[in-house]
Coordinates of C-alpha atoms in Angstrom, one line a residue:
X1 CA 0.0 0.0 0.0
X2 CA 1.0 3.6 -0.5
X3 CA -0.3 6.9 0.9
X4 CA -1.9 9.6 -1.2
X5 CA 0.6 12.3 -1.9
X6 CA -0.9 14.6 -4.5
X7 CA -4.5 15.4 -5.7
X8 CA -5.3 17.5 -8.7
X9 CA -8.9 18.6 -9.5
X10 CA -10.2 20.5 -12.5
X11 CA -13.4 20.8 -14.5
X12 CA -14.0 20.9 -18.3
X13 CA -17.3 21.7 -20.1
X14 CA -18.4 19.4 -22.9
X15 CA -21.3 20.5 -25.1
X16 CA -23.3 17.4 -26.3
X17 CA -22.7 16.3 -29.9
X18 CA -26.4 16.1 -30.6
X19 CA -29.4 18.0 -29.1
X20 CA -30.8 16.1 -26.1
X21 CA -34.4 17.0 -25.0
X22 CA -36.7 15.0 -22.8
X23 CA -40.1 15.6 -21.2
X24 CA -38.8 18.0 -18.5
X25 CA -35.5 19.4 -19.6
X26 CA -32.7 19.8 -22.2
X27 CA -29.2 18.6 -21.8
X28 CA -27.4 22.0 -21.9
X29 CA -23.8 20.9 -21.5
X30 CA -21.8 18.3 -19.7
X31 CA -19.8 19.8 -16.9
X32 CA -17.1 17.2 -16.1
X33 CA -15.2 17.4 -12.8
X34 CA -12.0 15.3 -12.9
X35 CA -9.8 14.2 -10.0
X36 CA -6.3 12.8 -10.4
X37 CA -4.7 11.1 -7.4
X38 CA -1.0 10.2 -7.1
X39 CA 0.4 8.0 -4.3
X40 CA 3.8 8.0 -2.7
X41 CA 5.1 5.4 -5.2
X42 CA 4.1 7.5 -8.2
X43 CA 1.0 5.5 -9.2
X44 CA -1.9 7.5 -10.5
X45 CA -5.7 7.2 -10.7
X46 CA -8.2 9.4 -12.5
X47 CA -11.9 9.7 -11.7
X48 CA -14.7 11.9 -12.9
X49 CA -18.4 12.8 -12.6
X50 CA -20.7 15.0 -14.7
X51 CA -23.7 17.3 -14.7
X52 CA -26.1 18.2 -17.5
X53 CA -25.2 21.8 -17.5
X54 CA -25.6 23.2 -13.9
X55 CA -24.1 22.6 -10.5
X56 CA -20.5 22.0 -11.6
X57 CA -19.0 25.0 -9.7
X58 CA -20.7 23.7 -6.5
X59 CA -19.2 20.3 -7.0
X60 CA -15.7 21.8 -7.5
X61 CA -16.1 24.0 -4.5
X62 CA -16.9 21.0 -2.3
X63 CA -13.9 19.1 -3.7
X64 CA -11.6 22.1 -3.2
X65 CA -12.6 23.2 0.2
X66 CA -13.8 20.0 1.9
X67 CA -12.9 16.7 0.3
X68 CA -9.6 16.8 -1.6
X69 CA -7.6 18.2 1.3
X70 CA -8.7 15.2 3.4
X71 CA -7.2 12.7 1.0
X72 CA -3.6 13.7 1.6
X73 CA -1.8 11.1 3.7
X74 CA -4.5 8.5 3.5
X75 CA -3.8 4.9 2.4
X76 CA -5.1 4.8 -1.1
X77 CA -6.2 1.2 -0.8
X78 CA -8.6 1.9 2.1
X79 CA -11.3 2.9 -0.4
X80 CA -14.3 2.0 1.8
X81 CA -12.9 3.9 4.8
X82 CA -12.1 6.9 2.7
X83 CA -15.6 6.9 1.2
X84 CA -17.3 6.7 4.6
X85 CA -15.1 9.3 6.2
X86 CA -15.7 11.8 3.3
X87 CA -19.5 11.1 3.5
X88 CA -19.5 11.8 7.2
X89 CA -17.5 15.0 6.6
X90 CA -20.4 16.2 4.4
X91 CA -23.2 14.5 6.2
X92 CA -25.0 17.8 6.6
X93 CA -25.3 18.1 2.8
X94 CA -26.0 14.5 2.1
X95 CA -28.0 12.7 0.6
X96 CA -28.0 14.8 -2.5
X97 CA -26.6 15.2 -6.0
X98 CA -23.8 17.7 -5.4
X99 CA -22.2 15.6 -2.6
X100 CA -22.6 12.3 -4.4
X101 CA -21.1 13.6 -7.6
X102 CA -18.1 15.0 -5.7
X103 CA -17.6 11.7 -3.9
X104 CA -17.9 9.8 -7.2
X105 CA -15.1 11.8 -8.8
X106 CA -12.8 10.8 -5.9
X107 CA -14.0 7.2 -5.5
X108 CA -13.6 6.4 -9.2
X109 CA -10.1 7.8 -9.1
X110 CA -9.2 5.6 -6.2
X111 CA -10.6 2.5 -8.0
X112 CA -8.6 3.4 -11.1
X113 CA -5.5 3.7 -8.9
X114 CA -6.2 0.4 -7.2
X115 CA -6.7 -1.4 -10.5
X116 CA -3.6 0.2 -12.1
X117 CA -1.4 -0.9 -9.1
X118 CA -2.8 -4.4 -9.4
X119 CA -2.4 -4.5 -13.2
X120 CA -6.0 -5.5 -13.6
X121 CA -8.9 -3.9 -15.6
X122 CA -11.8 -2.7 -13.5
X123 CA -14.3 -5.3 -14.8
X124 CA -12.1 -8.1 -13.5
X125 CA -11.1 -6.4 -10.2
X126 CA -14.7 -5.7 -9.3
X127 CA -16.0 -9.2 -10.1
X128 CA -15.4 -10.4 -13.6
X129 CA -18.9 -11.8 -14.2
X130 CA -19.3 -11.5 -17.9
X131 CA -16.9 -10.6 -20.8
X132 CA -19.3 -8.5 -22.8
X133 CA -22.9 -7.0 -22.7
X134 CA -25.5 -6.2 -25.3
X135 CA -26.1 -2.5 -26.1
X136 CA -29.2 -0.5 -26.5
X137 CA -29.2 3.1 -27.8
X138 CA -30.8 6.3 -26.5
X139 CA -29.0 8.8 -28.6
X140 CA -31.5 8.7 -31.4
X141 CA -34.6 8.7 -29.2
X142 CA -34.9 12.2 -27.9
X143 CA -38.3 13.8 -27.5
X144 CA -37.9 16.7 -29.9
X145 CA -37.0 14.4 -32.8
X146 CA -39.7 13.7 -35.4
X147 CA -41.3 10.3 -35.5
X148 CA -39.5 9.5 -38.8
X149 CA -36.1 10.2 -37.3
X150 CA -36.8 7.9 -34.4
X151 CA -37.7 5.0 -36.7
X152 CA -34.7 5.6 -39.0
X153 CA -32.3 5.6 -36.1
X154 CA -33.7 2.5 -34.4
X155 CA -33.6 0.6 -37.7
X156 CA -30.0 1.7 -38.3
X157 CA -29.0 0.6 -34.8
X158 CA -30.7 -2.8 -35.3
X159 CA -28.7 -3.3 -38.5
X160 CA -25.5 -2.6 -36.4
X161 CA -26.5 -5.4 -34.1
X162 CA -27.8 -3.4 -31.2
X163 CA -30.4 -5.2 -29.0
X164 CA -32.8 -2.3 -28.6
X165 CA -33.5 1.4 -28.4
X166 CA -34.9 3.7 -25.8
X167 CA -37.4 6.4 -26.7
X168 CA -38.3 9.5 -24.7
X169 CA -42.0 9.9 -24.1
X170 CA -44.1 12.6 -22.5
X171 CA -45.9 14.3 -25.5
X172 CA -49.0 16.2 -24.4
X173 CA -51.3 13.3 -25.6
X174 CA -51.1 9.6 -25.2
X175 CA -52.1 9.4 -28.9
X176 CA -48.8 11.1 -30.0
X177 CA -46.6 8.9 -27.8
X178 CA -48.5 5.9 -29.2
X179 CA -48.0 6.9 -32.8
X180 CA -44.3 7.5 -32.3
X181 CA -43.9 4.1 -30.7
X182 CA -45.9 2.4 -33.4
X183 CA -43.8 3.9 -36.1
X184 CA -40.6 2.6 -34.5
X185 CA -42.1 -0.8 -33.9
X186 CA -43.1 -1.0 -37.6
X187 CA -39.5 -0.1 -38.6
X188 CA -37.7 -2.6 -36.4
X189 CA -40.1 -5.6 -36.0
X190 CA -40.9 -7.6 -33.0
X191 CA -37.3 -9.0 -32.4
X192 CA -35.9 -5.6 -31.3
X193 CA -36.3 -4.3 -27.7
X194 CA -38.0 -0.9 -27.2
X195 CA -37.8 0.9 -23.9
X196 CA -39.3 4.3 -22.9
X197 CA -38.3 7.0 -20.5
X198 CA -40.7 9.7 -19.1
X199 CA -38.0 11.5 -17.1
X200 CA -40.3 11.8 -14.0
X201 CA -42.9 13.8 -16.0
X202 CA -46.2 12.1 -14.9
X203 CA -48.3 11.8 -11.8
X204 CA -49.7 8.4 -10.7
X205 CA -52.9 8.6 -12.7
X206 CA -51.2 9.6 -15.9
X207 CA -48.5 7.0 -15.4
X208 CA -51.1 4.3 -15.1
X209 CA -52.8 5.5 -18.3
X210 CA -49.5 5.5 -20.2
X211 CA -48.5 2.1 -18.8
X212 CA -51.6 0.6 -20.3
X213 CA -50.7 2.0 -23.7
X214 CA -47.1 0.9 -23.3
X215 CA -48.2 -2.7 -22.6
X216 CA -50.1 -2.6 -25.9
X217 CA -47.0 -1.3 -27.7
X218 CA -45.0 -4.3 -26.3
X219 CA -42.4 -2.1 -24.5
X220 CA -39.7 -3.7 -22.4
X221 CA -39.6 -1.1 -19.6
X222 CA -41.2 2.1 -18.4
X223 CA -38.4 4.3 -17.0
X224 CA -38.8 7.1 -14.5
X225 CA -42.5 7.5 -14.9
X226 CA -42.9 9.8 -11.8
X227 CA -40.7 11.8 -9.4
X228 CA -38.2 9.4 -7.9
X229 CA -38.8 10.4 -4.3
X230 CA -42.3 9.0 -4.4
X231 CA -41.6 5.3 -3.6
X232 CA -45.2 4.5 -2.7
X233 CA -46.6 5.7 -6.0
X234 CA -44.1 3.6 -7.9
X235 CA -45.1 0.6 -5.8
X236 CA -48.7 1.2 -6.8
X237 CA -47.8 1.6 -10.4
X238 CA -45.7 -1.5 -10.4
X239 CA -48.7 -3.6 -9.1
X240 CA -50.9 -2.1 -11.9
X241 CA -48.5 -2.1 -14.8
X242 CA -47.9 -5.0 -17.2
X243 CA -44.7 -3.2 -18.2
X244 CA -41.7 -3.5 -15.9
X245 CA -40.8 -0.2 -14.0
X246 CA -37.3 1.1 -14.1
X247 CA -35.9 3.8 -11.8
X248 CA -32.6 4.9 -10.4
X249 CA -30.8 7.7 -12.2
X250 CA -32.3 10.3 -9.9
X251 CA -31.4 8.4 -6.7
X252 CA -28.3 9.2 -4.6
X253 CA -27.9 6.6 -2.0
X254 CA -28.0 2.8 -1.4
X255 CA -30.8 3.3 1.1
X256 CA -33.1 4.8 -1.6
X257 CA -32.6 1.7 -3.7
X258 CA -33.3 -0.5 -0.7
X259 CA -36.7 1.2 -0.2
X260 CA -37.7 0.6 -3.8
X261 CA -36.6 -3.1 -3.7
X262 CA -38.3 -3.8 -0.4
X263 CA -41.6 -2.4 -1.6
X264 CA -41.4 -4.1 -5.0
X265 CA -41.5 -0.7 -6.7
X266 CA -39.1 -1.4 -9.5
X267 CA -38.2 -4.4 -11.7
X268 CA -35.0 -2.7 -13.1
X269 CA -32.7 -0.4 -11.1
X270 CA -30.6 2.1 -12.9
X271 CA -28.0 3.3 -10.5
X272 CA -25.7 5.9 -12.0
X273 CA -22.1 5.5 -10.7
X274 CA -21.6 9.3 -10.6
X275 CA -25.0 10.2 -9.0
X276 CA -24.8 7.5 -6.3
X277 CA -21.3 8.5 -5.2
X278 CA -18.9 6.2 -7.0
X279 CA -18.0 2.6 -7.7
X280 CA -18.0 1.6 -4.0
X281 CA -21.8 2.2 -3.5
X282 CA -22.7 1.3 -7.1
X283 CA -21.4 -2.3 -6.5
X284 CA -23.4 -2.5 -3.3
X285 CA -26.6 -1.5 -5.1
X286 CA -25.9 -4.0 -7.9
X287 CA -25.4 -6.9 -5.5
X288 CA -28.4 -5.8 -3.3
X289 CA -30.6 -5.9 -6.5
X290 CA -29.2 -9.3 -7.3
X291 CA -30.5 -10.5 -4.0
X292 CA -34.0 -9.4 -5.0
X293 CA -33.6 -11.0 -8.4
X294 CA -33.7 -7.5 -10.0
X295 CA -31.5 -6.4 -12.9
X296 CA -29.3 -3.3 -13.0
X297 CA -29.2 -1.3 -16.2
X298 CA -27.2 1.8 -15.4
X299 CA -27.8 5.3 -16.6
X300 CA -25.4 7.2 -18.9
X301 CA -21.6 7.0 -18.4
X302 CA -21.2 4.1 -20.8
X303 CA -17.4 4.5 -20.9
X304 CA -17.3 3.6 -17.1
X305 CA -20.4 1.5 -16.8
X306 CA -19.2 -1.0 -19.4
X307 CA -16.7 -2.3 -16.9
X308 CA -19.2 -2.3 -14.0
X309 CA -22.0 -4.1 -15.9
X310 CA -19.4 -6.8 -16.9
X311 CA -18.3 -7.1 -13.2
X312 CA -21.7 -8.2 -12.0
X313 CA -24.0 -11.0 -13.1
X314 CA -27.4 -9.2 -13.1
X315 CA -26.7 -6.5 -15.7
X316 CA -28.3 -7.5 -19.0
X317 CA -27.9 -4.2 -21.0
X318 CA -25.7 -1.2 -21.4
X319 CA -27.0 2.2 -22.5
X320 CA -25.2 3.8 -25.5
X321 CA -24.7 7.6 -25.3
X322 CA -21.1 8.7 -26.1
X323 CA -20.0 11.3 -23.6
X324 CA -16.2 11.6 -23.5
X325 CA -15.1 11.5 -27.1
X326 CA -13.8 15.1 -27.0
X327 CA -11.4 14.5 -24.2
X328 CA -10.3 10.8 -24.7
X329 CA -8.5 8.8 -27.3
X330 CA -10.2 5.5 -26.3
X331 CA -13.6 4.4 -27.7
X332 CA -16.1 1.9 -26.5
X333 CA -15.2 -1.5 -28.0
X334 CA -18.4 -2.6 -29.9
X335 CA -18.5 -5.9 -31.8
X336 CA -21.8 -7.2 -33.2
X337 CA -23.8 -5.0 -31.0
X338 CA -22.1 -6.0 -27.8
X339 CA -19.8 -3.8 -25.7
X340 CA -16.6 -5.3 -24.4
X341 CA -14.9 -3.8 -21.4
X342 CA -11.4 -2.4 -21.6
X343 CA -8.6 -4.9 -20.8
X344 CA -6.1 -2.1 -19.8
X345 CA -5.5 -1.8 -16.1
X346 CA -7.8 0.7 -14.4
X347 CA -11.0 2.2 -15.8
X348 CA -9.6 1.7 -19.3
X349 CA -10.3 5.4 -20.3
X350 CA -7.4 7.0 -22.2
X351 CA -7.6 10.7 -21.3
X352 CA -6.3 13.3 -23.8
X353 CA -4.7 15.6 -21.3
X354 CA -3.7 18.2 -23.9
X355 CA -7.3 18.6 -24.9
X356 CA -8.5 18.5 -21.2
X357 CA -6.1 21.3 -20.3
X358 CA -7.2 23.4 -23.2
X359 CA -10.8 23.1 -22.0
X360 CA -10.4 23.8 -18.2
X361 CA -13.1 26.0 -16.8
X362 CA -11.2 29.0 -15.3
X363 CA -10.9 28.9 -11.5
X364 CA -11.5 25.2 -11.2
X365 CA -7.9 23.9 -11.4
X366 CA -6.3 23.2 -8.0
X367 CA -3.5 20.9 -6.7
X368 CA -3.1 19.6 -3.1
X369 CA -0.2 17.9 -1.3
X370 CA 3.3 17.2 -2.6
X371 CA 4.3 16.9 -6.2
X372 CA 2.4 19.9 -7.5
X373 CA 3.8 22.4 -9.9
X374 CA 2.0 25.5 -8.7
X375 CA 2.5 27.9 -5.8
X376 CA 0.7 27.3 -2.5
X377 CA -2.1 29.7 -1.7
X378 CA -4.8 30.2 0.9
X379 CA -6.5 27.0 2.0
X380 CA -3.2 25.1 2.5
X381 CA -3.4 23.7 -1.1
X382 CA -1.7 24.5 -4.4
X383 CA -3.8 26.5 -6.8
X384 CA -3.3 27.4 -10.5
X385 CA -4.2 30.9 -11.3

């Protein structure tokens, strides 16, 4: 083992390659906090999180003023202890997205460091359950797109070997959502999976009405039908619906998933490694879901989730939405519609540091501990002007 000697934090802003609109919001930009940790033997690990356009400065402030300084001198292998100590240090602001996203950037860096030191890829280090996973696409299913575009994209992805497509729903009338689904189904046939995502747009009564329509459309799951904090409503909907209910991207702790599983309120959980606080809690949710015979199909972050879904036995699908192409030289390994996890030690993400440094949001770049190249300022840490 080796102690943490240096921590670097920064944030870049990545506009999405395509317009992304759902029933309640638009994906404005991907603020991407990055954390690079170096131990006393010179080994490094890099982790990250993301937003959809707001909150990034708050995450960076929490990292700068509260979390990153606490890492210096800690044993890097004691990931569980570090995660719990940092959570306790922020317990007055948890559970919530800002804290979880900050924790995730650190936790994923520590796992990257651990795997690199061991010479193992993350998917093997975290379990090694399956060597590849089928893909489904969301990138061509956004709500603002015309029905013809939805059908064309789904047919193209089927031709590429993908297992399914996810479409955003939440048009003002059920008839319009029904027509859009029918057009896609006609284009891809019955042997292609279709999932839908309402992004928490409905109340219980409307979710029940849409669920009946979705069953007729032979949909594989109904994602985020209502606000995620209403567990009881989801339990009622799950008892009513012939379509499996999927939730999780808007949940930020293991305990929230426990409540859903205990009440039978979801058939698929969609824990997001960034929003739940990192790899450490993500694996706990995945194995807890396995105990309830429930699948985990994570939200976003395919470049990282590909390794996690291959680490556990109850992850049947991976969502395809490219997010890091602008700042990495690695790409998702796709063969015949299946994603294969990286075999390189660590997360397997090859960061393009020249591009990253060209995109740093001013005021977000700071260094802590030994080995930095910038002068020490205020809070006992090194900061780049």
